[in-house]
């Protein structure tokens, strides 16, 4: 580091004001500790309120040679937007983008330009009056996930037709091999040449349709995915984070660029959609249904969310408060609730009471709450082990009704068409699973050593899709849960490792089983600090960030300047 730390902090304060330069363990805790994992010391947390302020902070960081971790909602599951320990060779600065939330409509809302702190929930609300939707809807948006975070991690989501979050239209900062920070405008929007002038125009919304001078040949979504996912004979997954077909500049960058704005396609909302709830005790019955729908339906479903009984029960027991909170206050207020909980956890930890007091109090409150799920869902759980929530658009309702009527009831399964309230509750129950996993671990901290969280993509042609664990692995677990995006064959599998068991060794055994099945991982949460990045992914990161200044260590790669200590990556083919 070439600059004195106190002098650098003073420069940050002159740009942002003292209120938005956070230092000290207590004030920085919500930013430097991950939602599920990851934690480390930082020099400061910076909270710019404009794109110009973000650029000025980045320039100071580049000149001082410090590490920058760009962070939005900090809702990642693999520790990808927080420090990972204290083994960095340079001071770490977290740049929080949450104050930069502007969303501009392009061409009447057919596309949008989003600043780096804009959330999926915010974008959903902005588009709703236009009868349009963003790439992803309820799901990650429940806990405040950002649009930029989804694109930078090639995140997937619940929607069958849309594939991973993807765009080739971006405005970003990049540090070259010479250590110089440069602004790269591939947004398809003429903004000028001077970085501060360009960013100021975006901050103020000073552009119009005449400035959309290029970008027609650059995709703003994965437009091929609807055809891609239908190929149930393919031996490759429908989507996974390291898929080279969807690594492009900001898309899949995992924080190795500093994003200022993204331009993305939006989609017509599906008015008249209906939801069907399917239960079975035969995995092959669900497998046949998936193949027949993908191959034979004229209209692809909107969503097909799978829950195993383990996930159903986990969410019903430990996700009850999140379910009710969203019911009462909506997804918009969930990030505030998580932030308040983090402050309470920090206080109880400092008082020597541990970090899980709030979870135990909330769990006690949950136990006193009456049942919250629809009666028919509860009945299906009592009868069936495997559950599928199938949502179809208005044009596909009749073909879905007819297909399900031909199949059910069967000897092993049955289905019903949901009322609007049942449909809403079913999806909300599914997406409370993530929070329930964290709660279970907190309540059972004495029994659980660690959570091994895997999100995997099975080949599109996989028929033996449900996991059967070897007895020696089963013995090392307290519990496990399975859920996922069934038509994409993307599954979230979480294992609560028994106290005293080596979690990393167990994870290696689990991954060996997945390798045997032809799975790719991670599927949509990206490598973070939980997975080893593959050679092609590492080559992509090194191409974007040759000095390793942005978010080093991702994919368990080198944390050192210039990627020191790692062999040269093979040249990545365009």
Coordinates of C-alpha atoms in Angstrom, one line a residue:
X1 CA 0.0 0.0 0.0
X2 CA 1.6 3.2 -1.1
X3 CA -0.7 5.6 0.9
X4 CA -0.8 6.1 4.6
X5 CA -4.0 4.5 5.9
X6 CA -5.2 7.5 7.8
X7 CA -4.5 9.8 4.9
X8 CA -6.5 7.4 2.6
X9 CA -9.4 7.4 5.1
X10 CA -9.3 11.2 5.2
X11 CA -9.5 11.3 1.4
X12 CA -12.5 8.9 1.5
X13 CA -14.2 11.2 4.0
X14 CA -13.6 14.2 1.8
X15 CA -15.4 12.4 -1.1
X16 CA -18.3 10.8 0.8
X17 CA -18.5 12.7 4.1
X18 CA -17.6 11.0 7.5
X19 CA -21.1 9.4 7.8
X20 CA -20.5 7.1 4.8
X21 CA -17.0 6.0 5.6
X22 CA -17.4 3.2 8.2
X23 CA -14.5 2.0 10.3
X24 CA -14.2 -0.2 13.4
X25 CA -15.4 -3.8 14.0
X26 CA -18.8 -2.8 15.2
X27 CA -19.8 -0.4 12.4
X28 CA -18.4 -2.6 9.6
X29 CA -19.8 -5.9 10.9
X30 CA -23.0 -6.1 8.7
X31 CA -20.8 -5.6 5.6
X32 CA -17.7 -7.7 6.4
X33 CA -19.6 -10.8 7.6
X34 CA -21.5 -12.8 5.0
X35 CA -25.1 -13.9 5.2
X36 CA -24.1 -17.6 5.4
X37 CA -20.3 -17.6 5.5
X38 CA -17.3 -15.4 5.1
X39 CA -15.8 -12.8 7.4
X40 CA -12.6 -10.7 7.6
X41 CA -11.1 -7.4 8.7
X42 CA -11.4 -4.3 6.5
X43 CA -9.8 -0.9 6.4
X44 CA -13.2 0.7 5.8
X45 CA -16.6 0.3 4.3
X46 CA -17.4 3.0 1.7
X47 CA -21.0 4.0 1.0
X48 CA -21.1 6.2 -2.1
X49 CA -24.4 7.9 -3.0
X50 CA -23.7 8.5 -6.6
X51 CA -21.8 6.9 -9.5
X52 CA -19.4 9.9 -9.5
X53 CA -18.6 9.3 -5.8
X54 CA -18.1 5.6 -6.6
X55 CA -15.6 6.5 -9.4
X56 CA -13.7 8.9 -7.1
X57 CA -13.4 6.2 -4.4
X58 CA -12.2 3.6 -6.9
X59 CA -9.6 6.0 -8.2
X60 CA -8.3 6.5 -4.6
X61 CA -8.2 2.8 -4.0
X62 CA -6.4 2.1 -7.3
X63 CA -3.8 4.7 -6.6
X64 CA -3.2 3.4 -3.0
X65 CA -3.1 -0.2 -4.2
X66 CA -5.7 -1.5 -1.8
X67 CA -8.2 -4.4 -2.5
X68 CA -11.8 -3.5 -3.4
X69 CA -14.7 -5.8 -2.7
X70 CA -17.9 -4.4 -4.4
X71 CA -20.9 -5.4 -2.4
X72 CA -24.6 -4.9 -2.8
X73 CA -27.1 -6.7 -0.6
X74 CA -24.7 -9.2 0.9
X75 CA -27.2 -12.0 0.5
X76 CA -24.8 -14.5 -1.2
X77 CA -24.6 -18.1 0.0
X78 CA -21.0 -18.8 -0.8
X79 CA -19.2 -15.8 0.8
X80 CA -18.5 -14.1 -2.5
X81 CA -19.0 -10.5 -1.5
X82 CA -17.2 -10.4 1.9
X83 CA -13.5 -10.8 2.9
X84 CA -12.4 -14.4 3.6
X85 CA -10.1 -14.3 6.6
X86 CA -7.1 -12.1 7.1
X87 CA -4.6 -13.6 4.6
X88 CA -4.7 -10.8 2.0
X89 CA -1.4 -9.1 1.1
X90 CA -3.1 -5.6 0.9
X91 CA -5.7 -3.8 3.0
X92 CA -9.3 -4.5 2.0
X93 CA -12.0 -1.9 1.4
X94 CA -15.6 -2.9 0.9
X95 CA -17.5 -0.6 -1.5
X96 CA -21.2 -0.9 -0.7
X97 CA -23.5 0.1 -3.6
X98 CA -26.8 0.1 -1.7
X99 CA -27.3 3.9 -2.0
X100 CA -27.2 3.9 -5.8
X101 CA -30.5 2.5 -6.8
X102 CA -31.6 4.4 -9.9
X103 CA -33.5 2.5 -12.6
X104 CA -34.2 4.1 -16.0
X105 CA -36.6 2.7 -18.5
X106 CA -35.4 2.1 -22.1
X107 CA -37.7 2.0 -25.1
X108 CA -40.8 2.1 -23.0
X109 CA -39.7 -0.4 -20.5
X110 CA -38.6 -3.1 -23.0
X111 CA -35.2 -2.7 -21.4
X112 CA -33.9 -1.0 -18.2
X113 CA -30.7 0.5 -17.1
X114 CA -29.9 -0.3 -13.5
X115 CA -27.4 1.3 -11.1
X116 CA -25.4 -1.2 -9.0
X117 CA -27.6 -1.0 -5.9
X118 CA -31.0 -1.6 -7.6
X119 CA -32.7 -4.6 -6.2
X120 CA -34.8 -7.2 -8.0
X121 CA -37.7 -6.2 -5.7
X122 CA -37.4 -2.6 -6.6
X123 CA -37.2 -3.4 -10.3
X124 CA -40.2 -5.7 -10.0
X125 CA -42.3 -2.8 -8.6
X126 CA -41.0 -0.3 -11.2
X127 CA -42.1 -2.6 -14.1
X128 CA -45.4 -3.9 -12.7
X129 CA -47.5 -0.9 -13.9
X130 CA -46.1 -1.5 -17.4
X131 CA -47.2 -5.1 -17.4
X132 CA -43.6 -6.3 -17.5
X133 CA -41.2 -8.2 -15.3
X134 CA -37.4 -8.4 -14.7
X135 CA -35.4 -11.5 -15.4
X136 CA -36.1 -12.9 -11.9
X137 CA -39.0 -12.4 -9.6
X138 CA -39.9 -13.7 -6.1
X139 CA -37.0 -15.8 -4.8
X140 CA -33.8 -14.1 -4.3
X141 CA -35.7 -10.8 -4.2
X142 CA -37.2 -11.9 -0.9
X143 CA -33.9 -11.0 0.8
X144 CA -33.1 -8.0 -1.2
X145 CA -30.7 -9.4 -3.8
X146 CA -29.4 -6.9 -6.3
X147 CA -29.8 -6.9 -10.1
X148 CA -26.1 -6.4 -10.5
X149 CA -25.2 -9.2 -8.1
X150 CA -27.3 -11.6 -10.1
X151 CA -25.6 -10.7 -13.4
X152 CA -22.1 -10.8 -12.0
X153 CA -22.7 -14.3 -10.7
X154 CA -24.7 -15.6 -13.6
X155 CA -27.4 -16.4 -11.1
X156 CA -30.3 -18.4 -12.4
X157 CA -33.6 -18.3 -10.6
X158 CA -37.0 -19.9 -10.7
X159 CA -38.2 -18.9 -14.1
X160 CA -37.8 -21.7 -16.6
X161 CA -37.8 -19.7 -19.8
X162 CA -35.1 -17.1 -18.9
X163 CA -32.0 -18.9 -17.9
X164 CA -29.1 -17.2 -16.1
X165 CA -29.0 -13.5 -15.5
X166 CA -27.0 -12.2 -18.5
X167 CA -26.1 -9.1 -20.4
X168 CA -23.5 -7.8 -22.8
X169 CA -24.5 -4.2 -22.2
X170 CA -22.6 -2.8 -19.2
X171 CA -20.7 0.2 -17.9
X172 CA -17.8 -0.8 -15.7
X173 CA -14.4 0.1 -14.3
X174 CA -11.4 -2.1 -14.8
X175 CA -7.8 -2.0 -13.6
X176 CA -5.4 -2.8 -16.4
X177 CA -2.1 -4.6 -16.1
X178 CA -0.5 -1.2 -15.7
X179 CA -2.5 -0.5 -12.6
X180 CA -4.5 2.2 -14.1
X181 CA -8.3 2.4 -13.5
X182 CA -10.3 2.9 -16.7
X183 CA -14.0 3.3 -17.3
X184 CA -15.4 1.0 -20.1
X185 CA -18.7 2.0 -21.7
X186 CA -20.4 -1.0 -23.4
X187 CA -23.8 0.2 -22.3
X188 CA -25.0 1.0 -25.8
X189 CA -25.5 4.6 -24.7
X190 CA -23.5 7.6 -25.8
X191 CA -22.5 9.5 -22.6
X192 CA -19.3 11.4 -23.7
X193 CA -15.6 10.7 -23.0
X194 CA -14.8 12.1 -19.5
X195 CA -15.6 9.5 -16.8
X196 CA -17.1 12.0 -14.4
X197 CA -19.1 13.7 -17.1
X198 CA -20.4 10.2 -18.2
X199 CA -21.3 9.1 -14.8
X200 CA -22.8 12.4 -13.8
X201 CA -25.2 12.2 -16.8
X202 CA -26.3 8.7 -15.6
X203 CA -26.7 10.0 -12.1
X204 CA -29.0 12.8 -13.3
X205 CA -30.8 10.8 -16.0
X206 CA -29.5 13.3 -18.6
X207 CA -29.9 11.1 -21.7
X208 CA -32.6 10.2 -24.1
X209 CA -33.4 7.6 -26.7
X210 CA -31.3 9.4 -29.3
X211 CA -28.2 8.5 -27.2
X212 CA -28.8 4.8 -27.7
X213 CA -26.3 4.7 -30.5
X214 CA -25.2 1.0 -30.4
X215 CA -25.8 -2.3 -28.7
X216 CA -28.2 -3.8 -31.2
X217 CA -25.8 -6.7 -31.7
X218 CA -25.2 -7.2 -28.0
X219 CA -27.6 -9.4 -26.0
X220 CA -29.3 -8.1 -22.9
X221 CA -30.5 -11.5 -21.8
X222 CA -30.0 -15.2 -22.6
X223 CA -32.4 -15.3 -25.5
X224 CA -31.5 -18.9 -26.4
X225 CA -32.4 -20.5 -23.1
X226 CA -36.0 -21.5 -23.9
X227 CA -34.7 -23.8 -26.7
X228 CA -31.6 -24.9 -24.7
X229 CA -33.6 -26.1 -21.7
X230 CA -36.0 -28.2 -23.8
X231 CA -33.1 -30.5 -25.0
X232 CA -33.7 -33.3 -22.5
X233 CA -31.3 -35.6 -24.4
X234 CA -28.3 -33.4 -23.8
X235 CA -25.6 -34.8 -21.5
X236 CA -24.7 -31.3 -20.3
X237 CA -26.5 -29.1 -17.7
X238 CA -29.0 -26.4 -18.8
X239 CA -27.0 -23.8 -16.9
X240 CA -24.2 -23.5 -14.4
X241 CA -21.9 -20.6 -13.3
X242 CA -18.8 -21.6 -15.2
X243 CA -20.6 -22.2 -18.5
X244 CA -18.3 -20.4 -21.0
X245 CA -21.2 -19.5 -23.2
X246 CA -22.3 -17.0 -20.6
X247 CA -19.0 -15.5 -19.3
X248 CA -18.8 -12.0 -20.8
X249 CA -17.4 -8.9 -19.1
X250 CA -19.7 -8.1 -16.2
X251 CA -21.7 -11.3 -16.7
X252 CA -20.1 -13.9 -14.5
X253 CA -17.3 -11.5 -13.4
X254 CA -17.8 -12.4 -9.7
X255 CA -16.7 -8.9 -8.6
X256 CA -13.5 -8.8 -10.7
X257 CA -14.9 -5.6 -12.2
X258 CA -16.6 -2.6 -10.6
X259 CA -20.0 -2.3 -12.3
X260 CA -21.7 1.1 -12.6
X261 CA -24.7 0.3 -14.7
X262 CA -26.3 -2.6 -16.6
X263 CA -28.8 -2.6 -19.4
X264 CA -31.2 -5.6 -19.4
X265 CA -34.2 -6.9 -21.2
X266 CA -37.5 -7.1 -19.5
X267 CA -40.3 -9.5 -20.2
X268 CA -44.1 -9.3 -20.6
X269 CA -45.9 -10.3 -17.4
X270 CA -47.9 -13.5 -17.5
X271 CA -51.5 -12.4 -16.8
X272 CA -53.9 -15.3 -16.1
X273 CA -51.2 -17.7 -14.9
X274 CA -52.3 -20.7 -12.8
X275 CA -50.4 -22.9 -10.4
X276 CA -50.7 -26.6 -9.8
X277 CA -49.4 -28.5 -6.8
X278 CA -48.2 -32.0 -7.4
X279 CA -47.1 -34.7 -4.9
X280 CA -45.7 -38.1 -5.4
X281 CA -43.7 -40.9 -3.8
X282 CA -42.1 -41.9 -7.0
X283 CA -39.2 -39.9 -8.3
X284 CA -39.5 -41.4 -11.8
X285 CA -43.1 -40.1 -12.0
X286 CA -41.8 -36.6 -11.6
X287 CA -38.9 -37.3 -14.0
X288 CA -41.3 -38.4 -16.7
X289 CA -43.5 -35.4 -16.2
X290 CA -40.5 -33.1 -16.6
X291 CA -39.4 -34.7 -19.8
X292 CA -42.9 -34.8 -21.3
X293 CA -43.6 -31.1 -20.4
X294 CA -40.2 -29.9 -21.8
X295 CA -40.6 -32.0 -25.0
X296 CA -44.3 -31.8 -25.6
X297 CA -45.8 -28.6 -24.2
X298 CA -46.3 -25.9 -26.7
X299 CA -45.8 -23.3 -24.0
X300 CA -43.0 -23.6 -21.5
X301 CA -44.0 -23.3 -17.9
X302 CA -43.2 -20.2 -16.0
X303 CA -41.7 -22.1 -13.0
X304 CA -41.4 -25.6 -11.6
X305 CA -40.1 -25.6 -8.1
X306 CA -39.2 -28.8 -6.3
X307 CA -39.3 -29.5 -2.6
X308 CA -38.4 -32.7 -0.9
X309 CA -40.1 -33.5 2.3
X310 CA -36.9 -32.5 4.2
X311 CA -37.1 -29.0 2.7
X312 CA -40.9 -28.7 3.2
X313 CA -40.5 -29.6 6.9
X314 CA -37.5 -27.3 7.4
X315 CA -39.3 -24.3 5.9
X316 CA -42.6 -25.1 7.8
X317 CA -40.8 -25.2 11.1
X318 CA -37.9 -22.7 10.9
X319 CA -39.1 -20.4 8.1
X320 CA -42.4 -19.5 9.6
X321 CA -41.4 -16.1 10.8
X322 CA -40.0 -15.1 7.4
X323 CA -43.1 -16.4 5.7
X324 CA -45.3 -14.3 8.0
X325 CA -43.1 -11.2 7.9
X326 CA -43.3 -11.2 4.1
X327 CA -47.0 -11.8 4.2
X328 CA -47.5 -8.8 6.5
X329 CA -44.8 -6.3 5.3
X330 CA -43.7 -7.5 1.8
X331 CA -40.3 -8.3 0.4
X332 CA -39.4 -4.6 0.4
X333 CA -38.8 -4.6 4.1
X334 CA -36.9 -7.8 4.5
X335 CA -33.4 -6.3 4.0
X336 CA -34.2 -3.8 6.9
X337 CA -35.2 -6.7 9.1
X338 CA -32.0 -8.6 8.3
X339 CA -29.9 -5.5 9.0
X340 CA -31.6 -5.0 12.4
X341 CA -31.1 -8.7 13.2
X342 CA -27.4 -8.3 12.4
X343 CA -27.1 -5.4 14.7
X344 CA -28.7 -7.4 17.5
X345 CA -26.4 -10.4 16.8
X346 CA -23.4 -8.1 17.0
X347 CA -24.5 -6.7 20.3
X348 CA -25.1 -10.1 21.9
X349 CA -21.8 -11.4 20.6
X350 CA -19.9 -8.5 22.2
X351 CA -21.8 -9.1 25.5
X352 CA -20.5 -12.7 25.5
X353 CA -24.0 -14.2 24.8
X354 CA -23.1 -15.6 21.3
X355 CA -24.4 -14.6 17.9
X356 CA -27.5 -16.8 17.9
X357 CA -29.7 -15.2 20.7
X358 CA -32.0 -13.5 18.2
X359 CA -32.5 -16.8 16.3
X360 CA -33.4 -18.7 19.4
X361 CA -35.9 -16.0 20.5
X362 CA -37.5 -16.0 17.0
X363 CA -37.6 -19.8 17.0
X364 CA -39.4 -19.7 20.3
X365 CA -41.9 -17.2 18.9
X366 CA -42.4 -19.5 15.8
X367 CA -43.3 -22.4 18.0
X368 CA -46.1 -20.4 19.5
X369 CA -47.5 -19.4 16.2
X370 CA -50.5 -21.3 14.7
X371 CA -50.0 -23.3 11.5
X372 CA -49.6 -21.0 8.5
X373 CA -49.7 -23.3 5.4
X374 CA -52.9 -24.1 3.4
X375 CA -54.7 -27.3 4.4
X376 CA -54.3 -29.0 1.1
X377 CA -50.6 -28.5 1.1
X378 CA -50.4 -29.9 4.6
X379 CA -52.4 -32.9 3.5
X380 CA -50.1 -33.4 0.5
X381 CA -47.1 -33.3 2.8
X382 CA -48.6 -36.1 4.9
X383 CA -49.2 -38.2 1.9
X384 CA -46.2 -37.5 -0.4
X385 CA -42.4 -37.2 -0.1
X386 CA -41.7 -35.2 -3.4
X387 CA -43.5 -32.0 -4.2
X388 CA -43.6 -29.9 -7.4
X389 CA -45.1 -26.4 -7.7
X390 CA -45.9 -25.9 -11.4
X391 CA -46.8 -22.4 -12.6
X392 CA -48.0 -21.9 -16.2
X393 CA -49.0 -18.9 -18.2
X394 CA -52.5 -18.3 -19.5
X395 CA -51.8 -19.8 -22.9
X396 CA -50.5 -23.0 -21.2
X397 CA -53.2 -23.5 -18.6
X398 CA -55.4 -25.9 -20.6
X399 CA -52.6 -28.1 -21.8
X400 CA -51.3 -28.3 -18.2
X401 CA -54.8 -29.2 -16.9
X402 CA -55.3 -31.9 -19.6
X403 CA -51.8 -33.4 -19.0
X404 CA -52.2 -33.5 -15.3
X405 CA -55.7 -34.9 -15.5
X406 CA -54.4 -37.8 -17.6
X407 CA -51.8 -38.7 -15.0
X408 CA -53.4 -38.1 -11.7
X409 CA -54.5 -39.4 -9.4
X410 CA -52.0 -42.3 -9.8
X411 CA -51.0 -45.1 -7.6
X412 CA -48.1 -43.0 -6.2
X413 CA -49.2 -39.3 -6.7
X414 CA -51.8 -36.7 -7.1
X415 CA -52.3 -33.0 -8.1
X416 CA -54.6 -30.1 -7.4
X417 CA -55.0 -26.7 -9.0
X418 CA -54.2 -23.9 -6.5
X419 CA -56.4 -21.0 -5.6
X420 CA -54.5 -17.7 -5.9
X421 CA -53.8 -17.6 -2.1
X422 CA -52.6 -21.2 -2.2
X423 CA -50.3 -20.5 -5.1
X424 CA -48.8 -17.5 -3.4
X425 CA -48.3 -19.4 -0.2
X426 CA -46.7 -22.4 -2.0
X427 CA -44.0 -20.2 -3.6
X428 CA -43.4 -18.2 -0.4
X429 CA -43.0 -21.5 1.5
X430 CA -40.5 -22.7 -1.1
X431 CA -38.4 -19.5 -0.9
X432 CA -38.4 -19.4 2.9
X433 CA -36.2 -22.5 2.8
X434 CA -32.9 -20.5 2.6
X435 CA -33.7 -18.6 5.8
X436 CA -34.9 -21.7 7.5
X437 CA -31.5 -23.4 6.9
X438 CA -29.7 -20.6 8.7
X439 CA -32.2 -20.7 11.6
X440 CA -31.8 -24.5 11.9
X441 CA -28.1 -24.2 12.2
X442 CA -28.4 -21.5 14.9
X443 CA -30.9 -23.3 17.0
X444 CA -28.9 -26.6 16.7
X445 CA -25.4 -25.1 17.1
X446 CA -24.5 -27.7 19.7
X447 CA -25.2 -30.6 17.3
X448 CA -24.2 -29.0 14.0
X449 CA -20.5 -28.5 13.2
X450 CA -21.1 -26.7 9.9
X451 CA -23.5 -26.4 6.9
X452 CA -22.2 -27.8 3.6
X453 CA -24.4 -26.0 1.0
X454 CA -24.2 -27.2 -2.5
X455 CA -26.1 -25.9 -5.6
X456 CA -25.7 -28.3 -8.4
X457 CA -26.7 -28.7 -12.0
X458 CA -27.4 -32.2 -13.3
X459 CA -27.2 -33.1 -17.0
X460 CA -30.4 -32.4 -18.9
X461 CA -30.7 -36.1 -19.7
X462 CA -30.3 -37.3 -16.1
X463 CA -33.1 -39.6 -15.1
X464 CA -31.7 -40.7 -11.7
X465 CA -32.0 -37.2 -10.4
X466 CA -32.7 -37.7 -6.7
X467 CA -29.7 -38.3 -4.5
X468 CA -29.2 -41.4 -2.5
X469 CA -26.3 -41.0 -0.1
X470 CA -23.8 -43.8 0.9
X471 CA -24.4 -44.9 4.5
X472 CA -21.0 -43.6 5.7
X473 CA -21.9 -40.1 4.6
X474 CA -25.4 -40.3 6.0
X475 CA -23.9 -41.2 9.4
X476 CA -22.0 -37.9 9.5
X477 CA -25.1 -35.8 9.1
X478 CA -27.6 -34.4 11.6
X479 CA -30.0 -33.5 8.8
X480 CA -30.2 -32.5 5.1
X481 CA -32.6 -30.8 2.7
X482 CA -33.3 -30.8 -1.0
X483 CA -35.1 -28.3 -3.2
X484 CA -34.5 -26.8 -6.6
X485 CA -35.6 -25.5 -10.0
X486 CA -36.8 -28.8 -11.4
X487 CA -37.1 -28.2 -15.1
X488 CA -33.6 -26.7 -15.3
X489 CA -32.3 -29.6 -13.2
X490 CA -30.7 -27.2 -10.7
X491 CA -30.9 -28.4 -7.1
X492 CA -30.0 -26.8 -3.8
X493 CA -28.7 -29.5 -1.4
X494 CA -27.7 -28.6 2.2
X495 CA -26.1 -30.9 4.7
X496 CA -25.9 -30.2 8.4
X497 CA -22.7 -31.8 9.4
X498 CA -22.6 -33.6 12.8
X499 CA -20.5 -32.0 15.5
X500 CA -16.9 -33.2 15.4
X501 CA -16.9 -34.2 11.7
X502 CA -14.5 -32.6 9.3
X503 CA -16.9 -30.6 7.1
X504 CA -14.3 -30.0 4.3
X505 CA -13.5 -33.7 4.1
X506 CA -17.3 -34.5 4.0
X507 CA -17.8 -31.9 1.3
X508 CA -15.0 -33.6 -0.8
X509 CA -16.8 -36.9 -0.5
X510 CA -20.1 -35.3 -1.5
X511 CA -18.5 -33.6 -4.5
X512 CA -17.0 -36.9 -5.6
X513 CA -20.4 -38.4 -5.6
X514 CA -21.7 -35.6 -7.7
X515 CA -18.8 -36.0 -10.1
X516 CA -19.7 -39.6 -10.6
X517 CA -23.3 -38.4 -11.6
X518 CA -22.0 -35.9 -14.1
X519 CA -23.1 -32.9 -12.2
X520 CA -21.6 -29.4 -12.5
X521 CA -21.3 -27.1 -9.5
X522 CA -22.0 -24.5 -8.4
X523 CA -25.1 -24.0 -10.6
X524 CA -26.2 -20.4 -9.7
X525 CA -24.6 -19.1 -6.5
X526 CA -21.1 -19.0 -8.0
X527 CA -17.9 -20.2 -6.5
X528 CA -17.4 -17.5 -3.8
X529 CA -15.0 -18.8 -1.3
X530 CA -16.7 -22.2 -1.2
X531 CA -15.7 -23.8 -4.5
X532 CA -12.6 -24.1 -6.6
X533 CA -12.9 -22.2 -9.8
X534 CA -12.1 -24.2 -13.0
X535 CA -9.3 -23.2 -15.3
X536 CA -11.5 -21.5 -17.8
X537 CA -13.3 -19.5 -15.1
X538 CA -9.9 -18.4 -13.6
X539 CA -8.6 -17.4 -17.1
X540 CA -11.7 -15.2 -17.4
X541 CA -11.1 -13.6 -14.0
X542 CA -7.4 -12.9 -14.8
X543 CA -8.3 -11.4 -18.1
X544 CA -10.8 -9.0 -16.4
X545 CA -8.5 -8.2 -13.5
X546 CA -4.8 -8.8 -14.2
X547 CA -3.6 -7.1 -11.0
X548 CA -6.1 -9.1 -8.9
X549 CA -7.3 -5.9 -7.2
X550 CA -11.0 -6.6 -7.2
X551 CA -12.4 -9.4 -5.0
X552 CA -9.2 -11.6 -4.9
X553 CA -9.5 -15.1 -3.6
X554 CA -12.7 -15.9 -5.3
X555 CA -12.8 -19.5 -6.4
X556 CA -10.1 -20.3 -3.9
X557 CA -7.6 -18.6 -6.1
X558 CA -4.7 -16.4 -5.2
X559 CA -5.4 -13.4 -2.9
X560 CA -2.1 -11.8 -3.8
X561 CA -1.3 -8.9 -6.2
X562 CA -0.9 -9.9 -9.8
X563 CA -2.1 -13.4 -9.0
X564 CA 1.2 -14.3 -7.4
X565 CA 1.7 -17.9 -6.3
X566 CA -0.6 -19.4 -9.0
X567 CA 0.5 -20.9 -12.3
X568 CA -0.2 -18.9 -15.5
X569 CA -3.8 -19.4 -16.6
X570 CA -4.3 -20.7 -20.2
X571 CA -5.4 -18.1 -22.6
X572 CA -9.1 -17.8 -22.8
X573 CA -10.7 -18.2 -26.2
X574 CA -13.2 -15.4 -27.1

